[in-house]
Coordinates of C-alpha atoms in Angstrom, one line a residue:
Chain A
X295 CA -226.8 148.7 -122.0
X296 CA -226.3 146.5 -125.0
X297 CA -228.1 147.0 -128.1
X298 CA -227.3 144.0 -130.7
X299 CA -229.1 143.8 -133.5
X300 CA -229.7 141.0 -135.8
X301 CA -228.3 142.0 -139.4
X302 CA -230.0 139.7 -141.9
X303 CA -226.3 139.1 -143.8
X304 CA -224.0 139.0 -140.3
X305 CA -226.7 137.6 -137.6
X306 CA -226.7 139.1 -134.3
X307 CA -223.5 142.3 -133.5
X308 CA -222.8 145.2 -131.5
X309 CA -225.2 147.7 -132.2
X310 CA -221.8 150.1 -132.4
X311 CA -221.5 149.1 -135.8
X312 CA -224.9 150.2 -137.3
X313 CA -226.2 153.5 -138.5
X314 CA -229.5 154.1 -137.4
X315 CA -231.2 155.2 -140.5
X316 CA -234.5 156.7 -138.8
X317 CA -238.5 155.5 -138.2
X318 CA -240.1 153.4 -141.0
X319 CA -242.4 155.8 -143.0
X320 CA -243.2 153.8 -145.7
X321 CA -242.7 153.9 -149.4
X322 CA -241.1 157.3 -150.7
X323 CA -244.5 159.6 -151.9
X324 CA -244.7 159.6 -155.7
X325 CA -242.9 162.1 -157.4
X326 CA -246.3 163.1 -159.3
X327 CA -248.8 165.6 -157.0
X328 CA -245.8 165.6 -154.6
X329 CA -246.8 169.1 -152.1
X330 CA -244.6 169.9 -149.8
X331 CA -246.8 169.2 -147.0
X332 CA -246.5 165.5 -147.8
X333 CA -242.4 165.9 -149.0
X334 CA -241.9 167.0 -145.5
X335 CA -244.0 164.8 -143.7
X336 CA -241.8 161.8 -145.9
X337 CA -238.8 163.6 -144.6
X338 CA -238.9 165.2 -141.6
X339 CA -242.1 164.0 -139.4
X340 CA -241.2 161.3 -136.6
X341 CA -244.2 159.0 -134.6
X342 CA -241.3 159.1 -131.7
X343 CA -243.6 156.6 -129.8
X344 CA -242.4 155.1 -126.9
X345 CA -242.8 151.8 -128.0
X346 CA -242.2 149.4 -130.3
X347 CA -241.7 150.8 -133.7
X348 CA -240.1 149.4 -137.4
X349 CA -237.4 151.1 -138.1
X350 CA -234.0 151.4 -140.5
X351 CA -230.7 150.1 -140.3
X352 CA -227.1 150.3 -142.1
X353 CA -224.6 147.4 -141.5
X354 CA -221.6 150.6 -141.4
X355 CA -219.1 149.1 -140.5
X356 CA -220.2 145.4 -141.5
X357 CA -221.7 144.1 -144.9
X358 CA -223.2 147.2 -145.6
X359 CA -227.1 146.1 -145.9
X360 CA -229.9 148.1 -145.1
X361 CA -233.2 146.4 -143.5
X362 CA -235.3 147.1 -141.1
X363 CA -235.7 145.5 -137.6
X364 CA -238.0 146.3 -134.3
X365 CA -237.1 147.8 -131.7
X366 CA -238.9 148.4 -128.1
X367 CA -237.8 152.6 -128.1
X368 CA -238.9 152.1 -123.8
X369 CA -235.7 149.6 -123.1
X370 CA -233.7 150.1 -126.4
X371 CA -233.6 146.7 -127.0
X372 CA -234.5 145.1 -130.7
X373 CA -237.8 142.9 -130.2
X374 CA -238.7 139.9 -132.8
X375 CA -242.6 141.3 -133.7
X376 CA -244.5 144.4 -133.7
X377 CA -246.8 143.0 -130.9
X378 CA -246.7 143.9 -127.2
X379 CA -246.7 140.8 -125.5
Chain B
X275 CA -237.6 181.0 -85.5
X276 CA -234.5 180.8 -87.5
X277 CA -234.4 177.0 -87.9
X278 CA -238.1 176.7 -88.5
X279 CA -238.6 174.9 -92.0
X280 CA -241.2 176.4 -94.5
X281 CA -242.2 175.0 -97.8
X282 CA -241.5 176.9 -100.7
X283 CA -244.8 176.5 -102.3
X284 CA -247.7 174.1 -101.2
X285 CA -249.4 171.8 -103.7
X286 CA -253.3 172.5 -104.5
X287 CA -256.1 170.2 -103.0
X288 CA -256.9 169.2 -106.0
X289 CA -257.6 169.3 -109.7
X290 CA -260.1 171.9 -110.8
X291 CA -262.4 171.1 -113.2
X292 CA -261.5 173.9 -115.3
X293 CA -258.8 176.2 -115.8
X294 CA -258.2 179.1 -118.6
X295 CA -254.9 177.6 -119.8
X296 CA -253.0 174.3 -118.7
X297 CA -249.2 173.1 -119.2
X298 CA -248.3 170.1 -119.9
X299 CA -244.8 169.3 -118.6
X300 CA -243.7 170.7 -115.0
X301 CA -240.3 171.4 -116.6
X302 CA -238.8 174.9 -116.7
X303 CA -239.9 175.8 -119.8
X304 CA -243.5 174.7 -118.5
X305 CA -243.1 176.6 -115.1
X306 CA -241.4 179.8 -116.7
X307 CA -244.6 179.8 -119.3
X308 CA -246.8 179.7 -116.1
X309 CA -244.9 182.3 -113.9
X310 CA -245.5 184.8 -116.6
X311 CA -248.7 183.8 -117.2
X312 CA -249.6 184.9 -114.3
X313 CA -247.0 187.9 -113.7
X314 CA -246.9 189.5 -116.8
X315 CA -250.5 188.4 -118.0
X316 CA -252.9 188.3 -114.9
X317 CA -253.7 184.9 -116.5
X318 CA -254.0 182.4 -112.6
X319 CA -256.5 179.8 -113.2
X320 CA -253.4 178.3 -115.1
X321 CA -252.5 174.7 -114.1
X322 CA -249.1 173.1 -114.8
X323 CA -249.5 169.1 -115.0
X324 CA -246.4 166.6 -114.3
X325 CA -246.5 163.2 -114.3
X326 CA -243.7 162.6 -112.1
X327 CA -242.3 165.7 -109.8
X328 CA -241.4 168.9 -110.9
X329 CA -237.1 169.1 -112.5
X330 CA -237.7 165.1 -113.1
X331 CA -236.8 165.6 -116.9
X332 CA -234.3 167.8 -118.5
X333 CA -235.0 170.1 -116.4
X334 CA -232.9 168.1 -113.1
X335 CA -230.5 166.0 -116.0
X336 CA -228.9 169.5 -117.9
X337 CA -224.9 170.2 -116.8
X338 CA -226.4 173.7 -116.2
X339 CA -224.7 175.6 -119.1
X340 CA -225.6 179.0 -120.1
X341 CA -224.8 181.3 -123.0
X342 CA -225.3 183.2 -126.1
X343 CA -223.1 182.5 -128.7
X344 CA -225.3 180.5 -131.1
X345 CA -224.8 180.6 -134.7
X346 CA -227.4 182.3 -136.5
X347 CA -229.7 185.6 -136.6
X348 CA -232.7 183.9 -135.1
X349 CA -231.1 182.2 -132.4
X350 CA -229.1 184.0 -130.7
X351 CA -231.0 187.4 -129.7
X352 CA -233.4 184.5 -127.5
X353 CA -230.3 183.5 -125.8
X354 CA -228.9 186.5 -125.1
X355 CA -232.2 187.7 -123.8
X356 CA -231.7 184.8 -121.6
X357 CA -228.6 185.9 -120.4
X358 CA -229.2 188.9 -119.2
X359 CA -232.6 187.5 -117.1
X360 CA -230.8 185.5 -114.8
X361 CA -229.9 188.3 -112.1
X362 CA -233.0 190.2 -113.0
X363 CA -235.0 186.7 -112.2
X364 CA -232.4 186.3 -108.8
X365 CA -234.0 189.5 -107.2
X366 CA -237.3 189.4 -108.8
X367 CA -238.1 185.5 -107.6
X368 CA -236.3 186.0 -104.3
X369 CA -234.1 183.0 -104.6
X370 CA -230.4 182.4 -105.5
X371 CA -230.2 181.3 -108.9
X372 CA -226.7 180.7 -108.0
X373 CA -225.1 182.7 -111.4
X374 CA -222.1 182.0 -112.1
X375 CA -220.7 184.0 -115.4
X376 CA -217.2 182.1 -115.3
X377 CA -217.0 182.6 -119.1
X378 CA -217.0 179.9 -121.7
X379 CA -214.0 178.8 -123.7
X380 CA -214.9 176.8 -126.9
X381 CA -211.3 175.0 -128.4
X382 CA -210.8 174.8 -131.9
X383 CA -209.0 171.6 -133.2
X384 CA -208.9 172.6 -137.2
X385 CA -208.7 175.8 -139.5
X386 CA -212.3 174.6 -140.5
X387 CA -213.0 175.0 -136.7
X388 CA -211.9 178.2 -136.5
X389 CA -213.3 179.8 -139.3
X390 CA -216.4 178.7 -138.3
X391 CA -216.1 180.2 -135.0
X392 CA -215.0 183.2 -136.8
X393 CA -218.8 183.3 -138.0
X394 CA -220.1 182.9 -134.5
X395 CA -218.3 185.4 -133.0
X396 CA -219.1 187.7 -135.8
X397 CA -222.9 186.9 -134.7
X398 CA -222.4 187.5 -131.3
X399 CA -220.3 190.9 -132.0
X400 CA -223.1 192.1 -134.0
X401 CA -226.1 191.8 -131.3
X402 CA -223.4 193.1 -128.7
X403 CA -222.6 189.8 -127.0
X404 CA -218.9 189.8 -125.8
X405 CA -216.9 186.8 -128.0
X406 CA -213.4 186.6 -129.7
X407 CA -211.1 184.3 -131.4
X408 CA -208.0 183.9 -128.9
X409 CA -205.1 181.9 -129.9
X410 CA -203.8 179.0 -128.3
X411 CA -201.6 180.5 -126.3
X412 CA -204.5 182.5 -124.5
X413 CA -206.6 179.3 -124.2
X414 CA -203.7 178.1 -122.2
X415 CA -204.1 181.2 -119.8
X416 CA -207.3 181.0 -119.5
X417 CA -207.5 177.1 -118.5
X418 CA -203.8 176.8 -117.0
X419 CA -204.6 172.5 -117.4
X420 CA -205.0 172.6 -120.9
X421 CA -202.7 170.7 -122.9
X422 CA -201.6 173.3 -125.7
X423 CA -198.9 170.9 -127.5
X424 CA -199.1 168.9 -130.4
X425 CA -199.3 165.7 -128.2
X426 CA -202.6 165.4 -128.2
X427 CA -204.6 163.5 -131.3
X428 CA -206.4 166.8 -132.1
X429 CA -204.4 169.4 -130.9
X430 CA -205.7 173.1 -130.1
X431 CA -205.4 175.7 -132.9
X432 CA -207.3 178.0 -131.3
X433 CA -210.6 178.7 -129.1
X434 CA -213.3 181.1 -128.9
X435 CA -213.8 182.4 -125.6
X436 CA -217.3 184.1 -124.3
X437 CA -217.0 185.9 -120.8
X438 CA -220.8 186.4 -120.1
X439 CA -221.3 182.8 -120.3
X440 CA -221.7 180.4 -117.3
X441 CA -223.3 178.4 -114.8
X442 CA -226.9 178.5 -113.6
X443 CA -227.7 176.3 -110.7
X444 CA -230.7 174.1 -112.7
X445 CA -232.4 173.1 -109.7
X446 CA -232.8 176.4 -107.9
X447 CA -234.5 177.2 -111.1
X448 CA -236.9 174.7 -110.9
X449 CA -237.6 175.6 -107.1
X450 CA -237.5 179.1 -107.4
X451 CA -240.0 178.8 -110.6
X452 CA -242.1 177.1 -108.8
X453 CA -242.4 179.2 -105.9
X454 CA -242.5 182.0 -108.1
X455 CA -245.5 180.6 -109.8
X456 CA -247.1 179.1 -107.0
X457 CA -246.9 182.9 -105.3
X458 CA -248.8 184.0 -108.2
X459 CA -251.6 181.7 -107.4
X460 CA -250.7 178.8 -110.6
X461 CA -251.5 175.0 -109.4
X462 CA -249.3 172.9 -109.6
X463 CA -249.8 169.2 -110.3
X464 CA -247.5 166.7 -109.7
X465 CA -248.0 162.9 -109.9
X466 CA -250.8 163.4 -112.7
X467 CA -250.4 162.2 -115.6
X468 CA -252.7 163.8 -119.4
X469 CA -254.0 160.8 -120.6
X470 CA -255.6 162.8 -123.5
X471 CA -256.3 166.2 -125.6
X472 CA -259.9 167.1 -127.2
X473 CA -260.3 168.8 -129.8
X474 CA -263.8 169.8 -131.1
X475 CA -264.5 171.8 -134.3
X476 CA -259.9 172.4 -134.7
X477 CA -260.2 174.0 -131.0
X478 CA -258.6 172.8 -127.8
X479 CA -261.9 172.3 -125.0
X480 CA -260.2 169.8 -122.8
X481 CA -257.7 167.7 -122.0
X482 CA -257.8 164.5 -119.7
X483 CA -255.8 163.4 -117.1
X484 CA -255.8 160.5 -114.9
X485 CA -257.2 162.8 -111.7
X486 CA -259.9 163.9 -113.9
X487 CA -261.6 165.8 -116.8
X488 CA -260.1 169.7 -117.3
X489 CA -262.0 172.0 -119.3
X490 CA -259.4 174.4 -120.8
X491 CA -259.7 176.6 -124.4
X492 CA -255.8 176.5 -124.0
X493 CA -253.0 173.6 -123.8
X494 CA -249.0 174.1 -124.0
X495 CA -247.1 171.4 -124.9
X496 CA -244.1 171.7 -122.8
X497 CA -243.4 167.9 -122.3
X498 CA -239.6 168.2 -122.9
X499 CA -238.3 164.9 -124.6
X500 CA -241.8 163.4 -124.7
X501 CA -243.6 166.4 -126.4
X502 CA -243.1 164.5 -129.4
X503 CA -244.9 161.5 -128.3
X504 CA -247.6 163.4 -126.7
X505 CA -248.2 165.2 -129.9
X506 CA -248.2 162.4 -131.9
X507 CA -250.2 160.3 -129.9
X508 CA -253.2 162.8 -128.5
X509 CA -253.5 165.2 -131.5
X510 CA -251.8 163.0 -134.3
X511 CA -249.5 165.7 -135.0
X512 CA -246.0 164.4 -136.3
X513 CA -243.2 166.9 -135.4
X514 CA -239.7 166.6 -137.0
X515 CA -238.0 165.2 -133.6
X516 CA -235.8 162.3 -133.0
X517 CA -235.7 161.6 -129.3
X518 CA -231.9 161.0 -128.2
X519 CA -230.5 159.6 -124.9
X520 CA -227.2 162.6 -124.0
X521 CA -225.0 161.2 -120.8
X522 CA -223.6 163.4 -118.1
X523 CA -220.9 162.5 -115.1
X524 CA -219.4 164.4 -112.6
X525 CA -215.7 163.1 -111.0
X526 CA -214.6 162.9 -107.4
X527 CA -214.3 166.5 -105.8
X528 CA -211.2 168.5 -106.3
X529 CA -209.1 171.6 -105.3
X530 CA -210.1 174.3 -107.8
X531 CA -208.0 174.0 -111.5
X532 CA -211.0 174.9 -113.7
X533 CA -212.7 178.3 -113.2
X534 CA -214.0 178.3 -117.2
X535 CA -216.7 176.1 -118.8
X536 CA -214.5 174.9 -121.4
X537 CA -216.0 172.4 -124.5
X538 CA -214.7 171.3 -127.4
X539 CA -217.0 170.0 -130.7
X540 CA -213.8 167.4 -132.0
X541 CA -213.8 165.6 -128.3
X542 CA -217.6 166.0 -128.1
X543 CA -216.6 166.7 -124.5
X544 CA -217.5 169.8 -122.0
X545 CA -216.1 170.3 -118.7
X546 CA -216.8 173.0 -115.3
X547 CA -216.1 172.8 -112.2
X548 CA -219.0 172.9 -109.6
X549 CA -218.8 175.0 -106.8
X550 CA -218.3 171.1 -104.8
X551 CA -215.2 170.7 -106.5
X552 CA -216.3 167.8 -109.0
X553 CA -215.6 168.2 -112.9
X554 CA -219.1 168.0 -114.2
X555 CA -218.8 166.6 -118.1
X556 CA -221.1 166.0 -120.6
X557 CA -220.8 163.8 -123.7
X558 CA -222.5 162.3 -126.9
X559 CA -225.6 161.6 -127.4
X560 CA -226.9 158.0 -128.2
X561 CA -227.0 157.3 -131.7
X562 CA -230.3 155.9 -132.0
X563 CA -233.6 156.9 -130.2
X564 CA -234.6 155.8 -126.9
X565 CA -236.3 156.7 -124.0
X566 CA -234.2 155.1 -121.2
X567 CA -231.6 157.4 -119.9
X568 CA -229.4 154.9 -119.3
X569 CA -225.7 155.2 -119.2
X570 CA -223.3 153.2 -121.5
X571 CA -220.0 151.6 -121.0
X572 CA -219.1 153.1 -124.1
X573 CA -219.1 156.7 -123.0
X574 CA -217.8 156.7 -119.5
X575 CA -214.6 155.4 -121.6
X576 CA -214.8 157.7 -124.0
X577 CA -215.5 161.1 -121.4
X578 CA -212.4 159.8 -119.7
X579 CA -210.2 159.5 -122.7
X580 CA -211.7 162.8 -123.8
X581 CA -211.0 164.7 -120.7
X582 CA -207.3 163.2 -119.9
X583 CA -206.1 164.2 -123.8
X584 CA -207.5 168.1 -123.1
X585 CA -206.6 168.2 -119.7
X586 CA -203.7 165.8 -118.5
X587 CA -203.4 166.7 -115.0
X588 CA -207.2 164.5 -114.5
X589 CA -205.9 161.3 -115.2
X590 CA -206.0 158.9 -112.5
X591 CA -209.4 161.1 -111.5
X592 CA -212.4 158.9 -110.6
X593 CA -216.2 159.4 -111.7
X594 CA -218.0 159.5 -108.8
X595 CA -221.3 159.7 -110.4
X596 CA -223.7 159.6 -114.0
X597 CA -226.8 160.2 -115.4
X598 CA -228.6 160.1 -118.5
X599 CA -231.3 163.0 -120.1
X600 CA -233.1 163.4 -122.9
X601 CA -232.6 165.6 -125.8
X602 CA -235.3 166.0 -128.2
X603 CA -233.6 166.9 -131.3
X604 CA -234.6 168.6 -134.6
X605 CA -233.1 168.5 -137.9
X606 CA -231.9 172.3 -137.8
X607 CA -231.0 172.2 -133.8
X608 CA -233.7 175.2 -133.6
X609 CA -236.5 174.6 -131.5
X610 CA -239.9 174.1 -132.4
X611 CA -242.3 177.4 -131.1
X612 CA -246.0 177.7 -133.1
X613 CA -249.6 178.0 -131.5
X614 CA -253.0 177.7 -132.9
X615 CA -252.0 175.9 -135.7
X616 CA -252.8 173.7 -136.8
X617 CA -255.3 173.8 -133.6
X618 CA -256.7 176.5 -132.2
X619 CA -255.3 177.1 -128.5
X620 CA -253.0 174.4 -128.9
X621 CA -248.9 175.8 -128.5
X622 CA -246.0 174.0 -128.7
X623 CA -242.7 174.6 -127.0
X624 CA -240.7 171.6 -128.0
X625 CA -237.4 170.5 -129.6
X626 CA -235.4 171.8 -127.7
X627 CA -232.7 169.5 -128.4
X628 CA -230.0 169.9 -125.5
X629 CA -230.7 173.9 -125.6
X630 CA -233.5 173.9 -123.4
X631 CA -231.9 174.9 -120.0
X632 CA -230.2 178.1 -121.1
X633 CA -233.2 179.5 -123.1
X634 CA -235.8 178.1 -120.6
X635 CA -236.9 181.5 -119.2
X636 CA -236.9 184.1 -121.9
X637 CA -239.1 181.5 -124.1
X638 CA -241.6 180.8 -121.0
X639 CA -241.7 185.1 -121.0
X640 CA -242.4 184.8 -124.9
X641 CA -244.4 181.7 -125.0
X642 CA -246.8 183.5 -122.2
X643 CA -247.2 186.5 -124.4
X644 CA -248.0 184.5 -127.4
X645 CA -250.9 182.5 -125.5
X646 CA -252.2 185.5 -123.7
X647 CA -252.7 187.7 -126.3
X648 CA -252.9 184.9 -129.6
X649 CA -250.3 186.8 -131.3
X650 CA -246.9 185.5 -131.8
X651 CA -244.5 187.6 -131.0
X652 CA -241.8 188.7 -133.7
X653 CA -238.8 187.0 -131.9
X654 CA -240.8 183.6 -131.6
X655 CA -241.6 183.7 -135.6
X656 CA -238.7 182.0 -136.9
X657 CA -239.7 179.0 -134.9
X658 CA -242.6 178.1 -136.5
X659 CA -243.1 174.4 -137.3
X660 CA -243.9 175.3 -141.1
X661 CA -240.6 176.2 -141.7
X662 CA -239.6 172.3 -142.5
X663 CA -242.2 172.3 -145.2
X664 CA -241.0 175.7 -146.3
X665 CA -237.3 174.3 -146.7
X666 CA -236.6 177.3 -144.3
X667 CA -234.4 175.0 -141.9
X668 CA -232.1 177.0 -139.5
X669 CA -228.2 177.0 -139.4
X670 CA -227.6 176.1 -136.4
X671 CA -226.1 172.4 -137.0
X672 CA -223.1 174.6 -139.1
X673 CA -222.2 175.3 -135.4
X674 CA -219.1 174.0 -134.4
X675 CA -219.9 170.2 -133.5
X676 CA -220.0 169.2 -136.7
X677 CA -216.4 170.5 -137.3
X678 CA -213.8 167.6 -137.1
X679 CA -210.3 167.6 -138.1
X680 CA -211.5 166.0 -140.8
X681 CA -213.0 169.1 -142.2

């Protein structure tokens, strides 16, 4: 099974060399109201669909960038759009 | 007639339209949950739904491992309760279990290592679970193939060795479960998928499946790796769960040499021997969610490297076979054990992690009590799924995997 994934410095590499740096959840909650309900939901909380979902990477042992990509969670392979086809 | 075959348990005709509680997941933790539903509850119009056959999921994919020496308080009274069921469920479901307490030998490749085992075993002491420190001189006696010199890349300082500990046969489990339950008069559906949960005024009143409409006041989520998913997707309920890929293999059969489970957190590597002959060994997990089970390249290579550097003698051994599972992991390696909240009749019995063989029957026992009688009971309270929000995580992952020489 190889997962590449596209890094938006160093193109397409062995997925070896990333970090996977958890689900998308958006932008971090504002520090103003914050409960702890919502801290934790920003923290913790996982959709785990089996699916396509958006999600984090680091470059580790590579340029070092962080970005997100998509990725189909059903055949672990990174997919080019959030749509099924 | 001696030779005359006879099922162990027969299907139902088919789906009710309603039952008093219903599983989903026909995993061991779903089929324990029903058994004592139904022994220790008179609860029977209880129907356990699996989309595939019953032991598809972790429950078949586990390398069978059983024992209490976990970390913390919390944690380890549930596993030692575990322990001590497996003879007492032997007689009581009529069906060989196939228990094998060889004792577990944990290797330490760091001070750090063994200071932290020093902790466990100080856990385990104190609920009056046999555990000790032994040096490396005893690990040697204990596994005569280990390689105690200071060849290897991280050699042994030391282990911690836990006699009760063992081998459960996971299948028999799920059969003898199933029997056990089916005995009791629990359905059993297999091939039926839940397509969906209602919920009307914060109460469970059904839940769909693709045979049909079942009108229940009470669901348990015992889906295993996909409880997550199933959570997320009928009762938008997020859960704290990352959803890992953990490969298994087993080598070519050979003449006894390992009568120990032995593991070791540095070489992310564990190794028995069946009662067949093969080395059964388990390895990392997939860095990154997935739900394939497939097997990688990557870790065949590095099982082989891991097992030839503890154990010399295996080199040249072949693997003769390898499977994927799924481990549903949680940030604090505890699982996740709440009902009727923030529903009312829905329970969860999910993150499990790559825990959920060895405590699969004490929680079922638990987990029934809790849904029987709506109270939680004291040693499920810990596991409540509030405790994230609370910044009461468990500390479990201070257990020894995280301990590399680096430490």
């Amino acid at each position: 099974m190889a997962l590449t994934i596209t890094c938006p410095i160093c193109g397409r590499r062995n997925g070896y060399e990333f970090r996977f740096g958890g689900e998308d959840r958006g932008p971090r909650p504002d520090e103003e109201g914050l409960t702890p309900e919502t801290w934790c939901d920003y923290a913790h909380m996982n959709n785990c669909v089996a699916s396509i979902q958006k999600e984090w990477w680091y470059h580790r042992d590579g340029c070092g960038s962080w970005f997100t990509i998509y990725r189909d969670t059903r055949i672990n392979l990174e997919v080019s759009s959030p749509n099924l086809d | 007639m001696l030779w005359e075959k006879k099922r162990l348990w027969s299907p139902p005709a088919q789906l009710k339209t309603s039952y008093d509680a219903v599983i989903i997941g026909g995993g061991l933790h779903g089929l324990a949950t029903a058994y004592f539903l139904a022994r220790n509850h008179g609860m029977r119009r209880v129907a356990v739904i699996e989309k595939r056959y019953i032991g598809f999921g972790g429950a078949g994919r586990n390398t069978a491992i059983v024992r209490a020496n976990q970390r913390t308080q919390e944690n380890l009274p549930l596993y030692k309760e575990a322990l001590d069921l497996w003879p007492v469920l032997t007689s009581e479901l009529d069906f060989n279990l196939m228990f094998y307490n060889c004792g577990i030998l944990n290797l330490a490749h760091s001070e750090a290592a063994l200071k932290a085992m020093r902790l466990q075993v100080a856990t385990a002491q104190f609920h009056g679970v046999e555990s000790r420190l032994v040096d490396p001189q005893e690990c040697k006696e204990l596994v005569p193939a280990l390689d105690i010199s200071d060849r290897p890349r991280y050699p042994i300082y030391g282990g911690m060795y836990h006699p009760p500990g063992g081998i459960v046969r996971h299948d028999a489990l799920v059969w003898g479960l199933a029997k056990g339950a089916a005995k009791h008069g629990i359905h059993i559906h297999q091939g039926t998928e839940v397509t969906g949960i209602g919920v009307e005024n914060e109460k469970i009143v059904f839940v769909d499946t693709d045979k049909g409409k079942i009108h229940t006041p009470c669901v348990l989520n015992a889906a295993g790796a996909y409880a997550a998913a199933v959570s997320y997707q009928m009762l938008r309920i997020r859960l704290p769960i990352s959803v890992l890929t953990i490969q298994a293999m087993v080598t070519q059969p050979l003449k006894p040499l390992l009568d120990h489970v032995v593991s070791s957190g540095s070489y992310h590597c564990y190794a028995n021997q069946t009662l067949k002959g093969e080395i059964a060994t388990g390895a990392h997990m997939d860095p990154w969610p997935n739900y394939t089970t497939q097997n990688t390249a990557y870790y065949i290579k590095h099982q082989a490297e891991a097992l030839t550097e503890l154990m010399p003698c295996l080199k040249g051994i072949k693997f003769m076979r390898i499977w994927g599972g799924l481990a549903d992991m949680t940030p604090d390696m505890a699982p996740i054990l709440d009902g009727n909240n923030p529903v009312k009749g829905y329970f969860m019995d999910c993150g499990w992690g790559y825990f959920g063989f060895k405590s699969s029957t004490v929680t079922g026992k638990y987990m029934a009590q809790f849904m029987a009688t709506g109270e939680c009971p004291e040693i499920l309270k810990p596991f409540t799924l509030r405790r994230f929000e609370q910044h009461r995580l468990m500390g479990e992952t201070a257990a020894l995997v995280n301990y590399s020489p680096d430490n």
